[in-house]
Coordinates of C-alpha atoms and ligand atoms in Angstrom, one line a residue:
M1 CA 169.0 107.4 88.3
D2 CA 169.2 106.9 92.0
N3 CA 165.7 106.0 93.2
S4 CA 166.6 104.8 96.6
W5 CA 164.1 107.2 98.2
Y6 CA 161.7 104.2 98.1
K7 CA 163.6 102.6 101.0
E8 CA 162.6 105.4 103.4
M9 CA 159.0 105.8 102.4
A10 CA 155.8 104.2 103.6
V11 CA 153.0 103.6 101.1
Y12 CA 149.2 103.8 101.7
Q13 CA 147.1 101.6 99.4
I14 CA 143.8 102.9 98.0
W15 CA 141.2 100.5 96.6
C16 CA 139.2 103.4 95.3
R17 CA 135.8 101.9 95.0
S18 CA 135.6 101.5 98.8
F19 CA 137.7 104.4 100.0
K20 CA 135.4 107.5 100.0
D21 CA 132.5 108.5 97.8
G22 CA 132.8 112.2 97.0
N23 CA 129.9 112.6 94.6
G24 CA 127.1 110.7 96.3
D25 CA 126.6 107.8 94.0
G26 CA 127.6 105.1 96.5
I27 CA 130.9 104.4 94.8
G28 CA 134.3 105.5 96.1
D29 CA 136.0 107.9 93.8
L30 CA 138.8 110.4 93.3
Y31 CA 136.7 113.3 94.6
G32 CA 136.7 111.3 97.9
V33 CA 140.4 110.8 97.6
L34 CA 140.9 114.6 97.2
E35 CA 138.8 115.2 100.4
K36 CA 141.0 112.8 102.3
L37 CA 144.5 113.6 101.1
D38 CA 145.3 115.6 104.3
Y39 CA 144.1 112.6 106.4
I40 CA 146.4 110.3 104.4
K41 CA 149.3 112.6 104.8
S42 CA 148.5 112.8 108.6
I43 CA 149.2 109.1 109.0
G44 CA 152.8 109.7 108.1
V45 CA 152.9 107.9 104.8
D46 CA 154.9 109.2 101.8
A47 CA 153.1 107.7 98.9
I48 CA 149.7 106.4 97.6
W49 CA 149.4 103.2 95.6
F50 CA 146.2 103.1 93.6
S51 CA 144.7 99.7 92.8
P52 CA 143.5 100.0 89.2
I53 CA 141.2 102.9 88.6
Y54 CA 141.2 102.6 84.8
P55 CA 138.1 102.0 82.7
S56 CA 137.0 98.4 83.4
P57 CA 133.9 96.2 83.2
L58 CA 134.9 95.2 86.8
A59 CA 134.9 91.4 86.3
D60 CA 137.8 91.5 88.7
Y61 CA 137.1 95.0 90.1
G62 CA 139.5 96.8 87.9
Y63 CA 142.2 94.2 87.4
D64 CA 140.5 93.7 84.1
I65 CA 141.4 96.9 82.2
S66 CA 139.7 98.0 79.1
D67 CA 141.7 101.2 78.5
Y68 CA 145.2 101.6 80.0
K69 CA 145.5 105.3 79.2
D70 CA 142.4 106.7 80.9
I71 CA 140.7 106.8 84.3
A72 CA 137.2 105.4 84.8
E73 CA 134.5 108.1 84.6
E74 CA 132.9 106.7 87.7
Y75 CA 136.1 107.6 89.6
G76 CA 136.2 111.1 88.2
G77 CA 138.1 110.6 84.9
L78 CA 141.5 111.6 83.9
E79 CA 141.2 115.3 84.7
T80 CA 140.3 114.5 88.3
F81 CA 143.2 112.1 88.5
K82 CA 145.6 114.8 87.4
K83 CA 144.2 117.0 90.1
V84 CA 144.8 114.2 92.7
L85 CA 148.3 113.8 91.4
D86 CA 149.0 117.4 91.7
E87 CA 147.5 117.8 95.1
A88 CA 149.3 114.7 96.3
H89 CA 152.6 116.0 95.1
K90 CA 152.0 119.3 96.8
R91 CA 151.7 117.5 100.0
G92 CA 154.9 115.5 99.4
L93 CA 153.0 112.3 98.6
K94 CA 154.2 110.2 95.7
V95 CA 151.7 108.4 93.5
I96 CA 152.1 104.8 92.3
M97 CA 149.8 103.2 89.7
D98 CA 148.9 99.5 89.4
L99 CA 150.2 98.1 86.1
V100 CA 148.2 95.1 85.1
V101 CA 149.7 93.7 81.9
N102 CA 149.6 89.9 82.3
H103 CA 146.1 90.2 81.0
T104 CA 143.6 92.8 79.7
S105 CA 139.8 92.9 79.9
D106 CA 138.0 91.0 77.1
E107 CA 136.4 94.4 76.5
H108 CA 139.8 96.1 75.7
E109 CA 140.0 97.2 72.0
W110 CA 143.0 95.0 71.4
F111 CA 141.0 91.9 72.4
K112 CA 137.9 93.0 70.4
E113 CA 140.1 93.3 67.4
S114 CA 142.0 90.1 68.0
K115 CA 138.7 88.3 68.0
K116 CA 137.8 89.5 64.5
G117 CA 140.0 87.0 62.7
K118 CA 143.3 85.3 62.4
D119 CA 144.6 87.9 60.1
N120 CA 143.8 90.8 62.3
P121 CA 147.0 92.5 63.5
Y122 CA 145.9 92.2 67.1
H123 CA 145.2 88.4 66.9
D124 CA 148.7 87.6 68.1
Y125 CA 148.4 90.0 71.1
Y126 CA 146.8 87.1 72.9
F127 CA 147.1 83.3 73.0
W128 CA 144.7 81.8 70.5
R129 CA 144.9 78.1 69.9
K130 CA 143.0 75.3 68.2
G131 CA 141.3 72.7 70.3
R132 CA 142.7 69.2 70.8
G133 CA 141.0 65.9 70.2
K134 CA 139.0 64.5 67.3
N135 CA 136.8 67.4 66.6
G136 CA 139.0 70.0 68.3
K137 CA 136.5 69.9 71.1
K138 CA 139.0 69.7 73.9
P139 CA 140.8 72.8 75.1
P140 CA 144.4 73.2 73.8
N141 CA 145.9 72.0 77.1
N142 CA 144.9 71.0 80.6
W143 CA 145.5 74.3 82.3
L144 CA 143.1 75.5 84.8
S145 CA 142.5 79.1 85.7
T146 CA 143.1 80.5 89.2
F147 CA 139.7 82.1 89.2
E148 CA 137.3 80.3 87.0
G149 CA 137.5 76.7 85.9
G150 CA 139.4 75.9 82.7
A151 CA 142.0 78.4 81.5
W152 CA 140.7 78.3 77.9
E153 CA 137.5 79.9 76.5
Y154 CA 136.2 78.7 73.2
V155 CA 135.1 81.3 70.6
P156 CA 132.9 79.7 67.9
E157 CA 133.3 82.4 65.3
L158 CA 137.0 81.7 65.2
D159 CA 136.9 78.0 66.2
E160 CA 139.7 78.8 68.5
Y161 CA 140.3 79.1 72.2
Y162 CA 142.0 82.0 74.1
L163 CA 144.0 81.6 77.2
H164 CA 143.0 83.2 80.5
V165 CA 144.9 82.2 83.6
F166 CA 142.6 84.3 85.7
A167 CA 138.8 85.0 85.0
K168 CA 137.5 84.4 81.4
K169 CA 137.0 88.1 81.1
Q170 CA 140.8 88.5 81.6
P171 CA 142.5 87.1 78.5
D172 CA 146.3 86.8 78.8
L173 CA 148.5 89.0 76.7
N174 CA 151.1 87.3 74.6
M175 CA 154.2 89.1 75.8
D176 CA 156.3 87.2 73.3
N177 CA 154.9 89.5 70.7
P178 CA 157.3 92.5 70.5
K179 CA 154.4 94.8 69.7
V180 CA 152.7 93.9 73.0
R181 CA 155.9 94.8 74.8
E182 CA 156.0 98.1 73.0
E183 CA 152.4 98.8 74.1
V184 CA 153.4 98.1 77.7
K185 CA 156.3 100.5 77.5
S186 CA 154.0 103.1 76.0
I187 CA 151.6 102.7 78.9
M188 CA 154.4 103.1 81.4
K189 CA 155.6 106.3 79.6
F190 CA 152.2 107.7 79.4
W191 CA 151.8 107.7 83.2
L192 CA 155.4 108.5 84.0
D193 CA 155.3 111.5 81.7
M194 CA 152.2 112.6 83.5
G195 CA 154.2 112.6 86.7
V196 CA 153.4 109.3 88.5
D197 CA 156.2 108.0 90.6
G198 CA 156.2 104.3 90.0
F199 CA 154.2 101.1 89.5
R200 CA 153.0 98.1 91.5
E201 CA 153.1 95.5 88.8
D202 CA 150.4 92.9 89.0
V203 CA 151.3 89.2 88.9
I204 CA 154.3 90.4 86.9
T205 CA 156.3 87.2 87.2
F206 CA 153.5 85.4 85.2
I207 CA 154.0 87.3 81.9
S208 CA 156.1 84.8 80.0
K209 CA 154.5 81.4 79.2
K210 CA 156.5 78.3 78.3
E211 CA 156.8 77.7 74.5
G212 CA 154.3 75.2 73.2
L213 CA 152.1 75.7 76.3
P214 CA 152.6 72.1 77.5
N215 CA 150.2 70.3 79.8
G216 CA 150.7 71.0 83.5
F217 CA 150.8 68.9 86.6
P218 CA 147.1 68.4 87.5
L219 CA 146.0 70.5 90.5
P220 CA 142.5 71.5 91.7
I221 CA 143.1 75.1 90.5
A222 CA 145.9 76.8 88.4
T223 CA 147.0 73.6 86.7
G224 CA 149.9 74.6 84.4
I225 CA 151.2 77.3 86.7
E226 CA 154.7 75.8 86.6
H227 CA 154.8 76.8 83.0
Y228 CA 154.4 80.5 83.7
K229 CA 155.0 81.2 87.3
K230 CA 158.5 82.2 86.3
G231 CA 158.4 81.7 82.6
P232 CA 161.4 81.4 80.2
H233 CA 161.6 85.1 79.1
V234 CA 160.3 86.9 82.2
H235 CA 163.7 88.3 83.1
E236 CA 164.4 89.4 79.6
Y237 CA 161.1 91.2 79.2
L238 CA 161.4 92.9 82.6
K239 CA 164.9 94.0 81.8
E240 CA 163.6 95.5 78.6
F241 CA 160.9 97.5 80.5
R242 CA 163.5 98.6 83.0
H243 CA 166.2 99.7 80.5
D244 CA 163.9 101.2 78.0
V245 CA 161.6 103.1 80.4
I246 CA 161.9 102.7 84.2
D247 CA 165.6 103.6 84.3
K248 CA 165.0 106.8 82.5
Y249 CA 162.7 108.2 85.2
D250 CA 163.0 108.9 88.9
C251 CA 160.5 106.1 89.8
F252 CA 160.4 102.7 91.3
V253 CA 158.7 99.4 90.7
V254 CA 157.4 96.8 93.1
G255 CA 156.3 93.5 91.5
E256 CA 153.6 91.2 92.8
S257 CA 154.8 87.6 92.7
P258 CA 152.6 84.8 93.9
M259 CA 154.4 81.6 94.9
S260 CA 157.9 83.1 94.9
N261 CA 160.5 82.4 97.5
T262 CA 163.4 84.6 98.5
K263 CA 165.7 83.0 95.9
D264 CA 163.2 84.0 93.2
C265 CA 162.9 87.4 94.7
L266 CA 166.7 87.9 94.5
E267 CA 166.7 86.9 90.9
F268 CA 164.4 89.9 90.1
T269 CA 165.6 92.4 92.6
A270 CA 169.3 92.0 93.5
G271 CA 172.5 92.6 91.6
D272 CA 173.7 95.4 89.4
D273 CA 170.9 95.3 87.0
P274 CA 167.7 94.5 89.0
E275 CA 164.4 94.3 87.1
L276 CA 162.3 95.2 90.1
D277 CA 163.1 97.3 93.2
M278 CA 161.0 95.1 95.5
M279 CA 158.8 92.1 95.4
I280 CA 155.4 91.5 97.1
G281 CA 155.8 88.0 98.3
F282 CA 153.2 85.8 100.0
D283 CA 155.0 83.5 102.4
H284 CA 154.1 85.5 105.6
M285 CA 150.4 85.6 104.5
Q286 CA 150.2 81.8 104.8
A287 CA 150.5 81.4 108.6
D288 CA 146.9 80.4 108.9
C289 CA 146.2 78.7 105.6
F290 CA 147.6 76.3 103.1
V291 CA 148.9 78.0 100.0
T292 CA 145.8 80.1 99.5
D293 CA 143.7 82.0 102.1
T294 CA 140.7 79.7 101.3
I295 CA 142.2 76.6 102.7
A296 CA 142.1 77.9 106.3
M297 CA 144.2 76.4 109.1
P298 CA 144.8 77.4 112.7
F299 CA 147.2 80.4 113.0
N300 CA 150.7 79.2 113.5
L301 CA 153.0 81.9 114.9
R302 CA 156.1 79.9 114.2
K303 CA 155.2 79.7 110.5
L304 CA 154.7 83.5 110.5
K305 CA 158.1 84.1 112.2
K306 CA 159.9 81.7 109.9
A307 CA 158.5 83.5 106.8
F308 CA 159.4 87.0 108.2
S309 CA 162.8 85.9 109.2
R310 CA 163.6 84.2 105.9
W311 CA 162.8 87.3 103.9
Q312 CA 164.6 89.6 106.3
K313 CA 167.8 87.5 106.4
D314 CA 167.9 86.4 102.8
L315 CA 167.4 89.9 101.4
Y316 CA 169.5 91.8 103.8
G317 CA 172.2 93.8 102.0
K318 CA 171.2 92.4 98.6
S319 CA 167.7 93.6 98.0
W320 CA 164.8 95.3 99.7
N321 CA 161.6 94.0 101.4
A322 CA 158.1 95.2 100.8
L323 CA 156.4 95.0 104.3
Y324 CA 152.7 94.3 104.4
I325 CA 150.1 92.4 106.3
E326 CA 147.0 93.6 104.5
N327 CA 145.9 94.5 101.0
H328 CA 142.8 94.1 98.8
D329 CA 143.4 90.4 98.3
H330 CA 143.4 89.1 101.9
P331 CA 141.0 89.1 104.9
R332 CA 141.7 91.7 107.6
I333 CA 144.8 90.9 109.6
I334 CA 143.3 91.3 113.2
S335 CA 140.7 88.8 112.3
R336 CA 143.4 86.4 111.1
Y337 CA 146.6 86.8 113.1
G338 CA 145.3 88.9 116.0
N339 CA 142.2 88.8 118.2
E340 CA 139.0 90.7 117.5
K341 CA 138.3 90.9 121.3
F342 CA 141.7 92.6 121.7
R343 CA 141.4 94.7 118.6
R344 CA 143.4 97.6 119.7
E345 CA 146.1 95.6 121.4
S346 CA 146.5 93.0 118.7
G347 CA 146.1 95.4 115.8
T348 CA 148.9 97.6 117.1
M349 CA 151.1 94.7 118.0
L350 CA 150.8 93.2 114.5
A351 CA 151.8 96.6 113.1
A352 CA 154.9 96.7 115.2
A353 CA 155.8 93.0 114.4
C354 CA 155.7 93.7 110.7
Y355 CA 156.8 97.3 110.3
M356 CA 159.8 97.3 112.7
Q357 CA 161.5 95.1 110.1
S358 CA 163.7 96.4 107.4
G359 CA 161.8 97.3 104.2
T360 CA 159.2 99.6 102.8
P361 CA 155.8 99.6 104.7
F362 CA 152.6 99.2 102.7
I363 CA 149.5 100.0 104.7
Y364 CA 146.1 99.2 103.3
Q365 CA 143.0 101.5 103.7
G366 CA 141.2 100.7 106.9
Q367 CA 144.1 98.7 108.3
E368 CA 145.3 101.9 110.2
I369 CA 141.9 102.0 112.1
G370 CA 141.8 98.3 112.8
M371 CA 138.9 97.3 110.5
L372 CA 137.8 93.7 110.9
N373 CA 136.4 91.0 108.7
N374 CA 132.8 91.2 107.6
H375 CA 130.1 88.7 108.3
L376 CA 127.5 88.4 105.5
D377 CA 124.4 86.3 106.1
D378 CA 123.8 85.3 102.5
L379 CA 126.1 84.3 99.6
S380 CA 124.1 86.5 97.3
K381 CA 125.7 89.5 99.1
F382 CA 129.2 88.6 97.9
K383 CA 130.5 90.2 94.8
D384 CA 133.8 88.6 93.8
V385 CA 134.6 86.1 91.1
V386 CA 136.9 84.3 93.4
T387 CA 134.2 83.7 96.0
F388 CA 131.9 82.2 93.4
N389 CA 134.7 80.1 91.9
N390 CA 135.5 78.7 95.3
E391 CA 131.9 78.0 95.9
K392 CA 131.9 75.7 92.9
I393 CA 135.1 74.0 93.9
F394 CA 133.8 73.4 97.5
K395 CA 130.5 72.2 96.2
K396 CA 132.3 69.4 94.3
L397 CA 133.8 68.5 97.7
G398 CA 130.4 68.4 99.3
V399 CA 130.8 71.7 101.2
K400 CA 127.9 74.0 100.5
G401 CA 125.2 76.3 102.0
Q402 CA 126.0 77.6 105.5
K403 CA 129.3 75.7 105.6
Y404 CA 130.6 77.5 102.5
L405 CA 129.2 80.8 103.7
D406 CA 131.2 80.4 106.9
I407 CA 134.3 79.7 104.8
A408 CA 133.7 82.7 102.6
N409 CA 133.1 85.0 105.6
K410 CA 136.4 83.9 107.1
T411 CA 138.7 83.6 104.1
S412 CA 137.3 85.8 101.3
R413 CA 139.3 88.8 100.1
E414 CA 136.0 90.7 100.1
N415 CA 136.6 91.2 103.8
A416 CA 139.0 93.9 102.8
R417 CA 136.7 95.5 100.3
T418 CA 133.9 96.9 102.5
P419 CA 133.7 100.7 102.6
V420 CA 136.1 102.5 104.8
Q421 CA 134.5 103.5 108.0
W422 CA 134.9 107.3 108.5
D423 CA 132.4 108.0 111.2
S424 CA 129.3 106.7 113.0
S425 CA 126.7 108.4 110.7
E426 CA 124.7 106.4 108.2
Y427 CA 126.8 104.4 105.8
A428 CA 129.8 105.1 108.0
G429 CA 130.3 108.5 106.4
F430 CA 131.5 106.7 103.3
S431 CA 128.6 107.9 101.2
T432 CA 125.3 109.7 101.5
V433 CA 123.5 106.9 99.7
E434 CA 123.6 103.1 100.0
P435 CA 127.1 102.0 99.0
W436 CA 127.8 99.6 96.2
F437 CA 128.9 97.0 98.9
G438 CA 127.6 96.8 102.4
V439 CA 129.3 98.6 105.2
N440 CA 130.6 96.4 108.0
P441 CA 127.9 96.7 110.8
N442 CA 130.6 97.4 113.4
Y443 CA 131.1 100.9 111.9
K444 CA 129.5 102.8 114.9
E445 CA 132.4 101.6 117.0
I446 CA 135.2 101.3 114.5
N447 CA 135.7 104.4 112.5
V448 CA 138.2 107.1 111.8
E449 CA 136.5 109.7 113.9
N450 CA 136.6 107.6 117.0
E451 CA 140.2 106.7 116.3
E452 CA 141.1 110.3 116.0
K453 CA 139.6 111.1 119.4
N454 CA 141.5 108.5 121.2
P455 CA 145.2 109.1 121.8
D456 CA 145.8 105.4 122.3
S457 CA 143.9 104.3 119.2
I458 CA 145.3 102.1 116.4
L459 CA 145.4 105.0 114.1
N460 CA 147.5 107.1 116.5
F461 CA 149.8 104.1 117.0
Y462 CA 150.4 103.9 113.3
R463 CA 151.3 107.6 113.3
K464 CA 153.8 107.0 116.2
L465 CA 155.2 103.9 114.4
L466 CA 155.9 105.7 111.2
K467 CA 157.5 108.6 113.1
V468 CA 159.7 106.1 114.9
R469 CA 160.8 104.7 111.6
K470 CA 161.6 108.1 110.2
E471 CA 163.6 109.1 113.3
N472 CA 165.5 105.9 113.6
K473 CA 167.5 104.8 110.6
I474 CA 168.2 101.5 112.5
I475 CA 164.6 100.5 111.9
I476 CA 164.9 101.1 108.2
Y477 CA 168.4 99.9 107.5
G478 CA 169.5 97.7 110.5
D479 CA 170.2 94.0 110.2
Y480 CA 167.9 91.4 111.7
K481 CA 168.4 88.6 114.1
E482 CA 165.6 86.6 115.5
H483 CA 165.4 85.3 119.2
F484 CA 163.3 82.5 120.6
A485 CA 162.4 81.2 117.2
D486 CA 160.7 78.2 118.9
S487 CA 158.4 80.3 121.0
D488 CA 154.7 80.0 120.3
V489 CA 153.9 83.2 122.2
I490 CA 156.7 85.7 121.5
Y491 CA 158.1 87.2 118.3
C492 CA 161.4 88.8 119.2
Y493 CA 164.1 90.2 117.0
E494 CA 167.0 92.5 117.3
R495 CA 168.2 95.1 114.8
N496 CA 171.8 96.5 114.6
Y497 CA 173.0 99.5 112.7
E498 CA 176.0 101.8 113.1
G499 CA 176.8 100.7 116.6
K500 CA 173.1 101.0 117.8
R501 CA 170.9 98.1 118.7
A502 CA 167.1 97.7 118.9
L503 CA 165.1 94.9 120.4
V504 CA 161.5 94.3 119.2
V505 CA 159.3 92.2 121.4
C506 CA 155.8 91.2 120.5
S507 CA 153.4 89.1 122.5
F508 CA 150.9 87.0 120.6
T509 CA 148.8 85.9 123.6
D510 CA 145.7 87.4 125.4
E511 CA 147.3 86.6 128.8
T512 CA 150.1 88.3 130.7
F513 CA 153.4 86.8 129.8
T514 CA 156.7 86.9 131.6
F515 CA 159.4 87.7 129.0
H516 CA 163.0 86.8 129.7
A517 CA 165.2 89.0 127.6
P518 CA 168.0 87.6 125.4
D519 CA 171.3 87.5 127.4
T520 CA 172.9 90.4 125.5
F521 CA 170.1 92.9 126.5
D522 CA 169.6 94.7 129.7
L523 CA 166.0 95.9 129.5
T524 CA 166.5 98.7 132.0
K525 CA 169.2 100.2 129.8
G526 CA 167.2 100.4 126.6
K527 CA 164.9 103.3 125.9
V528 CA 161.4 102.2 124.9
I529 CA 160.7 104.1 121.6
L530 CA 157.5 102.4 120.8
C531 CA 154.9 100.5 122.9
N532 CA 151.2 99.9 122.6
Y533 CA 150.6 100.3 126.4
E534 CA 151.3 103.0 129.0
N535 CA 154.2 102.6 131.4
P536 CA 156.2 99.6 130.1
E537 CA 158.1 98.5 133.1
S538 CA 161.2 96.4 133.0
R539 CA 163.7 94.7 135.2
P540 CA 167.2 94.0 133.7
T541 CA 166.4 90.5 132.4
V542 CA 162.7 90.2 132.6
C543 CA 159.4 92.1 132.0
A544 CA 155.7 91.3 132.3
L545 CA 154.1 91.7 128.9
R546 CA 150.4 92.5 128.8
P547 CA 148.0 90.9 126.3
Y548 CA 149.4 91.5 122.8
E549 CA 151.9 94.0 124.1
A550 CA 154.6 95.2 121.7
R551 CA 157.7 97.1 122.7
V552 CA 160.7 98.4 120.9
Y553 CA 163.8 99.1 123.0
L554 CA 166.6 101.2 121.6
Y555 CA 170.2 101.0 122.8
E556 CA 172.4 104.0 121.6
Ligands
NOJ601 C1 146.6 90.2 91.7 C2 145.6 91.3 92.2 O1 146.1 91.8 93.4 C3 144.3 90.6 92.3 O2 143.4 91.5 93.0 C4 143.8 90.3 91.0 O3 142.6 89.6 91.1 C5 144.8 89.3 90.3 N1 146.2 89.8 90.4 C6 144.5 89.3 88.8 O4 144.9 90.5 88.2

């Protein structure tokens, strides 16, 4: 089935708990989504991706699922979801579900059964192993979890350990068991038959673990990752899902894949028989950190440009890029790569830098109004297992108290999880009662209502940007060539398609910058189709860029 419509769409990501509370209990829900569907549509996106909204004990805010074929009551239940699906479709919005099958919740029925005994038919749904050492007191191998200390949890009743590469309430599924793969296919069919249009597949490249689960190279976290980051059967299993289910529906799949490079991406997404349509890579999210957001470093524009350029060039004509700069796992982008003092300018410039590339845009709730990082004054106000795990790791390194609080405020993914700021009323119009997680105190200034009123707002820039993509196939399909790769101030690239050319120029400084165009471009001959300032003036070879200015010139 030709599903190439995904190339021309833009996706809006909803992390439901913080999107909009529609029933006054302080928790975002699907009633709130129903209220805001017209707003979502008005941004110019074509699809919604729901981060998990299934029943869950919320050890990882929904990425620990206890029932794959239902919707949590606190979000409105399955019937409300069906309504959302229907209303979204009526507005021409597709709906994409998060599929989290590397692990379940420990409160899923399968796990509860598997824990009952070695002879239980569900025992082999998970990785249960005996301990090592004299009395079996040492875990089966030296793997560490990404979220919570060791990757093994001991269960005395069974005298066995189970594997969890994330939190201990997220036991890993044993995908080598054909019954587990049948379950995954059944889950996919359940949602596709209901009418959903695709999946974002969570850490999908982790689903196959190396036989024998050998010890890994010691690291401070995630020891053992080399044995499952692209495990021995991952391609085989993903092909099975693709052939048996995905290929039979008009849908698409985007796979999240930490630590993958473009070569890995092509293995999954290119060729005649791709397993995924796109991959969510992480390279470009590491321009101000080392491997993970928590190990912060100064923002390095060249590192960002290198990552963007690598993915654009390596995938061009072979695969398809997923374009994003925010989601529920990262701090807000203006606070990272932009400048909070130039919120509007840098927020719009970053949007242009990313979304004028070839690929499918993914926009995260609140990004379109330029929401910023939060600043909590006490660690007890944080909620996330990752923040607490990092606290323990930093403590061992002697970093604690205020010092760790500063790190958490800067680097935690909880920055992206504060309630969406709708207006300047109490609780930012998110809810009528105190929300489950504190609203960012800047809501009186930064909110949807204010953004709607201002024609030059970030929100209205996103609308223009998505319209420009729709009206200019060159932005979607054109090739990519970077200019001035060595510049620490300018990100500049050209696009070419069917005889047309486009030049994208983005300034990453808070000062005015004299930009000298590449030799092959006369700036006075190009039409400026997108700019985050009024009156962009140009001379043939030079123009003065204002702080964080972004311009797109089109040559027809
Ligand atoms: C990636 C998800 O995006 C993240 O939020 C989650 O914690 C982990 N996978 C584990 O499911």
